[in-house]
mmCIF file with all atom_site columns, C-alpha atoms in Angstrom:
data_model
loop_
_atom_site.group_PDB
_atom_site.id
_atom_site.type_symbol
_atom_site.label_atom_id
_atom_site.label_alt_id
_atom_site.label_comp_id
_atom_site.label_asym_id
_atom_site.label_entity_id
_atom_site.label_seq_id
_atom_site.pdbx_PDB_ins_code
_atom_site.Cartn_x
_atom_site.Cartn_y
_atom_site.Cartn_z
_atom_site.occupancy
_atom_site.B_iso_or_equiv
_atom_site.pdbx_formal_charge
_atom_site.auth_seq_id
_atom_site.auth_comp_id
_atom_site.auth_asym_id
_atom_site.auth_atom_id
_atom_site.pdbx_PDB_model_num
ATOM 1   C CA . UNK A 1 1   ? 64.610 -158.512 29.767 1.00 0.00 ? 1   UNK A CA 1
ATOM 2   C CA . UNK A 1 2   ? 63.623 -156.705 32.827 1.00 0.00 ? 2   UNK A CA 1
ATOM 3   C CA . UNK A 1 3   ? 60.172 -154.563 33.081 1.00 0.00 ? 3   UNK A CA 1
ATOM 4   C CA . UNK A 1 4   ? 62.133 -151.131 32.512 1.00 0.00 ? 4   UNK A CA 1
ATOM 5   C CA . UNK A 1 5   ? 63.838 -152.592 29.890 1.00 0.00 ? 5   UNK A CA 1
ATOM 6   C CA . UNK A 1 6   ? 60.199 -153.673 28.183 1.00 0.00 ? 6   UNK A CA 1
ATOM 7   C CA . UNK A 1 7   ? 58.908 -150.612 29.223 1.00 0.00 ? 7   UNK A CA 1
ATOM 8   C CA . UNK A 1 8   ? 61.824 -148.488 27.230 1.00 0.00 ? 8   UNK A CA 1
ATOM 9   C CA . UNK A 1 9   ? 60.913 -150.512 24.365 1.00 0.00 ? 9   UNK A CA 1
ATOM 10  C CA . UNK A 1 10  ? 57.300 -149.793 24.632 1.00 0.00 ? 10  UNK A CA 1
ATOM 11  C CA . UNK A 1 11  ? 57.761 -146.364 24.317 1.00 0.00 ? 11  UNK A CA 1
ATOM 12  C CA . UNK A 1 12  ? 59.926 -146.649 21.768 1.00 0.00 ? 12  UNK A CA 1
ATOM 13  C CA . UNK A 1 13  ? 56.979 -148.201 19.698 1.00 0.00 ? 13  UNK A CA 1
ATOM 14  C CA . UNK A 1 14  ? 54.950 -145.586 20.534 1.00 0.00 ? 14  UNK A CA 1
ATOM 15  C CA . UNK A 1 15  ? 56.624 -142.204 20.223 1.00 0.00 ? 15  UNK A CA 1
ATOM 16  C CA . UNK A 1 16  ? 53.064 -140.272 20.359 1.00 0.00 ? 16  UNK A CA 1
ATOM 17  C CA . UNK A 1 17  ? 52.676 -141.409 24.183 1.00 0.00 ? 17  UNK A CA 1
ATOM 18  C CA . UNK A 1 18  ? 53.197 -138.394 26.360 1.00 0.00 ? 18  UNK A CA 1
ATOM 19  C CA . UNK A 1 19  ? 56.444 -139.117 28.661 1.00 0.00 ? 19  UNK A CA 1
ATOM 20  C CA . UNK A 1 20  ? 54.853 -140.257 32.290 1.00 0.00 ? 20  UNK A CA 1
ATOM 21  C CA . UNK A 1 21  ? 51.836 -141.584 30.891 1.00 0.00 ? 21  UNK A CA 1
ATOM 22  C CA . UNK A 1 22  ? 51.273 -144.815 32.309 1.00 0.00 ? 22  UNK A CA 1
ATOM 23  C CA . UNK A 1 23  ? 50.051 -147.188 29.068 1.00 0.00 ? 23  UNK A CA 1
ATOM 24  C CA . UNK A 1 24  ? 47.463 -148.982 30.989 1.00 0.00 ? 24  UNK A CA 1
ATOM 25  C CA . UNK A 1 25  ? 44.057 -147.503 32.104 1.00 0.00 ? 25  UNK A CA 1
ATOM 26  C CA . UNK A 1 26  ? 42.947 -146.915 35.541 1.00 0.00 ? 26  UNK A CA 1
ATOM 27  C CA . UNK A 1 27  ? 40.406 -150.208 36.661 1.00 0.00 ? 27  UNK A CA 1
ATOM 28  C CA . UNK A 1 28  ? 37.231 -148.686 37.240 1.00 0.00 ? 28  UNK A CA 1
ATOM 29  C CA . UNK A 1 29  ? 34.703 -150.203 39.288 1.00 0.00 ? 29  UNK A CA 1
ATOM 30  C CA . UNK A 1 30  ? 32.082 -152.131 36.535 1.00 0.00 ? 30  UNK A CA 1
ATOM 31  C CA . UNK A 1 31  ? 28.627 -151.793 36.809 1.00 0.00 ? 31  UNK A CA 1
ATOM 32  C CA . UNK A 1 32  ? 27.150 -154.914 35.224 1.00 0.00 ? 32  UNK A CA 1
ATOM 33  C CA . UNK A 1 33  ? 25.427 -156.890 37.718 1.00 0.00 ? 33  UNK A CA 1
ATOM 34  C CA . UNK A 1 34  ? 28.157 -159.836 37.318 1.00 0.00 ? 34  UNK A CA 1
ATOM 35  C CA . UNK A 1 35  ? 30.444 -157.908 38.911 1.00 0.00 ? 35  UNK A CA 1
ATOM 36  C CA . UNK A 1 36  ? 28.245 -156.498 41.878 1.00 0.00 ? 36  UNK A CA 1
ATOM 37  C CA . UNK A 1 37  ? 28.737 -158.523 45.223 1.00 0.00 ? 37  UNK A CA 1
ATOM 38  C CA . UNK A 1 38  ? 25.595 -160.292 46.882 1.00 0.00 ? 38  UNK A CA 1
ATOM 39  C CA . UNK A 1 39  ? 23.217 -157.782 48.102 1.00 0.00 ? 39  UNK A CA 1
ATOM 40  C CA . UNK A 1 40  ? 21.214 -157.997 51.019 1.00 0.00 ? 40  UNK A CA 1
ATOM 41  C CA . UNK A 1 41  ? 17.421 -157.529 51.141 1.00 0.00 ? 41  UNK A CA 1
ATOM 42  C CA . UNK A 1 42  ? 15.989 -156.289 54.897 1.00 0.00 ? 42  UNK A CA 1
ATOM 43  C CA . UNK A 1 43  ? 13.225 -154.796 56.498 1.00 0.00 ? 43  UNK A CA 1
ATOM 44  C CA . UNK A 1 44  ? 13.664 -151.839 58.580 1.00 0.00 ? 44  UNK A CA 1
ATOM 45  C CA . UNK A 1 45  ? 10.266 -149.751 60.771 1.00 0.00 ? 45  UNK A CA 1
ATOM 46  C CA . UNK A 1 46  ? 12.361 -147.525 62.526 1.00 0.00 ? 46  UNK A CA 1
ATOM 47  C CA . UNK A 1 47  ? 12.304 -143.649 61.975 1.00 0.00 ? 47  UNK A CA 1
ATOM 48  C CA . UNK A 1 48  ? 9.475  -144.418 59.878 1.00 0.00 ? 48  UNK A CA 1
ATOM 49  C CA . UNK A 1 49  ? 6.395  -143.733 61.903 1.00 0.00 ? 49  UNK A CA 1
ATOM 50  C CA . UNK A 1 50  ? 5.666  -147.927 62.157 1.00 0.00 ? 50  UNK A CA 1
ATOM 51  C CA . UNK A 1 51  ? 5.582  -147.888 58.600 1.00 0.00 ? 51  UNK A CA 1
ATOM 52  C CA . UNK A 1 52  ? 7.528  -150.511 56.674 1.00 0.00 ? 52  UNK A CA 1
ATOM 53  C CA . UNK A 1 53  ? 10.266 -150.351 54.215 1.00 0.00 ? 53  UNK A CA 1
ATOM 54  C CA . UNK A 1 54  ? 12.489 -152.434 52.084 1.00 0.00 ? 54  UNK A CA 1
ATOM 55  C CA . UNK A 1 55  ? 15.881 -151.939 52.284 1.00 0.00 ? 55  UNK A CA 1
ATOM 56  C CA . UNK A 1 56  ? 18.536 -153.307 49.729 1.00 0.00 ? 56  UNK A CA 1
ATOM 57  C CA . UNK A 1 57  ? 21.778 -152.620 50.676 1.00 0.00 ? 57  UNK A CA 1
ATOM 58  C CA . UNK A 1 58  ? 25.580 -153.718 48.924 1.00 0.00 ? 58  UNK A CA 1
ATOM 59  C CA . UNK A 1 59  ? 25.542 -151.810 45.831 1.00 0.00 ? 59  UNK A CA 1
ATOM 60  C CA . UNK A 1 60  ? 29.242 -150.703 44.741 1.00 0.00 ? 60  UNK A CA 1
ATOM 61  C CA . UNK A 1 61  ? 27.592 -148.332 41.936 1.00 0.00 ? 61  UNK A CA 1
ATOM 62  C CA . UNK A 1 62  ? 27.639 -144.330 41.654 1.00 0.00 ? 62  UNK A CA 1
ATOM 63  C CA . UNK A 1 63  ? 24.448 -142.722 42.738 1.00 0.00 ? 63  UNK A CA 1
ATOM 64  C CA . UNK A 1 64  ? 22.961 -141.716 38.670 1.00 0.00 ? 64  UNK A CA 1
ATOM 65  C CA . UNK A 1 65  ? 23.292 -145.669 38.142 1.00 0.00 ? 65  UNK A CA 1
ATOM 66  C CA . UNK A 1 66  ? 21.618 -146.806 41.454 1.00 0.00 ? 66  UNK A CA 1
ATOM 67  C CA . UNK A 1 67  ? 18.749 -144.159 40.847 1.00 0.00 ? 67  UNK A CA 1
ATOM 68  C CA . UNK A 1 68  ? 17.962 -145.535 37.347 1.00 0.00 ? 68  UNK A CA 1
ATOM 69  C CA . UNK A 1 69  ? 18.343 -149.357 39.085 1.00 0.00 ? 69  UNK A CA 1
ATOM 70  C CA . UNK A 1 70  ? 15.956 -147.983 41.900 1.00 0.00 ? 70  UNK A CA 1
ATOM 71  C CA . UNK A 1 71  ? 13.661 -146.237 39.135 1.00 0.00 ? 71  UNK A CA 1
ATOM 72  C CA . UNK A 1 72  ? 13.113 -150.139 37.215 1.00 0.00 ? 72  UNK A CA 1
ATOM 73  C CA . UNK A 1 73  ? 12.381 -151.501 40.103 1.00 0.00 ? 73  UNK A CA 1
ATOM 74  C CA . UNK A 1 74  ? 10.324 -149.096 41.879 1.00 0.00 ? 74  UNK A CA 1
ATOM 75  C CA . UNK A 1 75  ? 7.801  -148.823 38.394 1.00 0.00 ? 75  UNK A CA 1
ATOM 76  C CA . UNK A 1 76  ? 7.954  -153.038 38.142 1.00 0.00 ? 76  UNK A CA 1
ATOM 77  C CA . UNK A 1 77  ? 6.522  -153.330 41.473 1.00 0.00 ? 77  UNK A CA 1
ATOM 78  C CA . UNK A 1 78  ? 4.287  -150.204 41.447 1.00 0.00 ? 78  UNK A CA 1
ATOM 79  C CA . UNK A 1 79  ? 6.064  -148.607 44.902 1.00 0.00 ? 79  UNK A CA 1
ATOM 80  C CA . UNK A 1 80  ? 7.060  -145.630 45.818 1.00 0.00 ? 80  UNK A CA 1
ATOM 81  C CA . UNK A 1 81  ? 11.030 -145.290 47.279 1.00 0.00 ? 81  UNK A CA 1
ATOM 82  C CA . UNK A 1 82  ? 13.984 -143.549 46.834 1.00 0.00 ? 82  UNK A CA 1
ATOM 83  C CA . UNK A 1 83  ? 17.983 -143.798 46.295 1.00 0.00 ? 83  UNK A CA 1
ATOM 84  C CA . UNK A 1 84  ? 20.189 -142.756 49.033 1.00 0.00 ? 84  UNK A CA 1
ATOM 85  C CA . UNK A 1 85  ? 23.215 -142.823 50.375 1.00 0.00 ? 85  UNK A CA 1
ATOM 86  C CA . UNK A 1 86  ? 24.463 -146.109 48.619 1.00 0.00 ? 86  UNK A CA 1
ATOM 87  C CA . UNK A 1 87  ? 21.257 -147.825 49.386 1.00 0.00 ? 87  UNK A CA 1
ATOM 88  C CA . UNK A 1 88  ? 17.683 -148.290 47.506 1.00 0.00 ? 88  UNK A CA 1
ATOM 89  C CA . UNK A 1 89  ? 14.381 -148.290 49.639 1.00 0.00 ? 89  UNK A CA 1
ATOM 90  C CA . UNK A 1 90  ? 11.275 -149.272 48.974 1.00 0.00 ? 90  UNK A CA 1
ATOM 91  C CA . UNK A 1 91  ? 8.340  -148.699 50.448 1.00 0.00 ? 91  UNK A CA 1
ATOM 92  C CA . UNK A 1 92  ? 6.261  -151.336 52.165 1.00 0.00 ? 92  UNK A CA 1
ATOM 93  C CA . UNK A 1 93  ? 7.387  -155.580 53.081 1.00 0.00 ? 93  UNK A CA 1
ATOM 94  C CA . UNK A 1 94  ? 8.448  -156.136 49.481 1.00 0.00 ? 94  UNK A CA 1
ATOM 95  C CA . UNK A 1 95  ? 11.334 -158.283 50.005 1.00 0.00 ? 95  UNK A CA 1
ATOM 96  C CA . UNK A 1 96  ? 10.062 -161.511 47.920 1.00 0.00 ? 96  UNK A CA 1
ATOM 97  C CA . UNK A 1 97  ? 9.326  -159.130 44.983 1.00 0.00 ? 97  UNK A CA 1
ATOM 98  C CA . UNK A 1 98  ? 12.177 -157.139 45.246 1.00 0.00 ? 98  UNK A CA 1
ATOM 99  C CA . UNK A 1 99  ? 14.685 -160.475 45.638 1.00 0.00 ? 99  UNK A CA 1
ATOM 100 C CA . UNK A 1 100 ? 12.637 -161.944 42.645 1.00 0.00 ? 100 UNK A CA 1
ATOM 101 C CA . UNK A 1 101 ? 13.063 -158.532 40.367 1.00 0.00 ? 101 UNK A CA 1
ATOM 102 C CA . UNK A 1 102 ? 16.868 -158.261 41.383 1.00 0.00 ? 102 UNK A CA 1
ATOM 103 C CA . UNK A 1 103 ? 17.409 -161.861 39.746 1.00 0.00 ? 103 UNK A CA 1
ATOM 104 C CA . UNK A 1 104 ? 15.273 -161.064 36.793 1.00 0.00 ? 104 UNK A CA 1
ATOM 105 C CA . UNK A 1 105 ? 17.840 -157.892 36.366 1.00 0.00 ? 105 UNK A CA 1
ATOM 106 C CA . UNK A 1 106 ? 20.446 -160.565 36.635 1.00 0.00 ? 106 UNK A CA 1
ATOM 107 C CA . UNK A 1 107 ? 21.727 -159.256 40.371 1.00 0.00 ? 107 UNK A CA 1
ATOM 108 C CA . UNK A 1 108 ? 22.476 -162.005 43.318 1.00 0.00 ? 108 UNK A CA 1
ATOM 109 C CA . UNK A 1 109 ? 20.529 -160.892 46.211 1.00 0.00 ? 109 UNK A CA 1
ATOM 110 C CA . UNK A 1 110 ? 20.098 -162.755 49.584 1.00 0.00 ? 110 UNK A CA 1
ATOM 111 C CA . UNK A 1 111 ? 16.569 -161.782 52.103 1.00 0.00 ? 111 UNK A CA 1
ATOM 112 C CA . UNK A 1 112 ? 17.879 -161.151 55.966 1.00 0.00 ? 112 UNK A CA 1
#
């Protein structure tokens, strides 16, 4: 039996299913920090007036999610920062906390 063949039947089981729909959902990008890649932890002083910030960078997350991830972290190490642009930045050389909160939130994170 080929796929259109299987595919006939299927919608013969299932008379309800609007003609054109496809019956599988679209994949959509999941947010649990198992299936985020590595992120990288940096340092970056310019455009900031010398002072310091720590960047994390990687995320493949929509913005709401990354400001509540940014919001944890930021009130666990007592900084200030902000959510941007795909990115989360921290202020001050943070990068030891920061990697050690990301693995306590169960994300892989690498310092550069």
């Amino acid at each position: 039996m080929n796929w259109q063949d299987q595919l006939k039947a299927f919608r013969d089981a299932n008379p309800d299913l609007p003609e054109g729909t496809d019956p599988t959902p679209d994949p959509t990008p999941d947010d649990t920090p198992s299936m985020q890649p590595r992120l990288d932890i940096s340092i970056e002083r310019k455009g900031r007036a010398g002072k310091t910030a720590t960047l994390i960078s990687g995320w493949i997350l929509s913005d709401d999610k990354l400001r509540d991830i940014a919001s944890q972290i930021k009130q666990a190490l007592g900084a200030g920062g902000s959510a941007r642009g795909g990115d989360i930045l921290i202020q001050g050389d943070r990068r030891a906390d920061v990697a050690h909160q990301l693995t306590a939130m169960g994300y892989k994170s690498r310092i550069i």
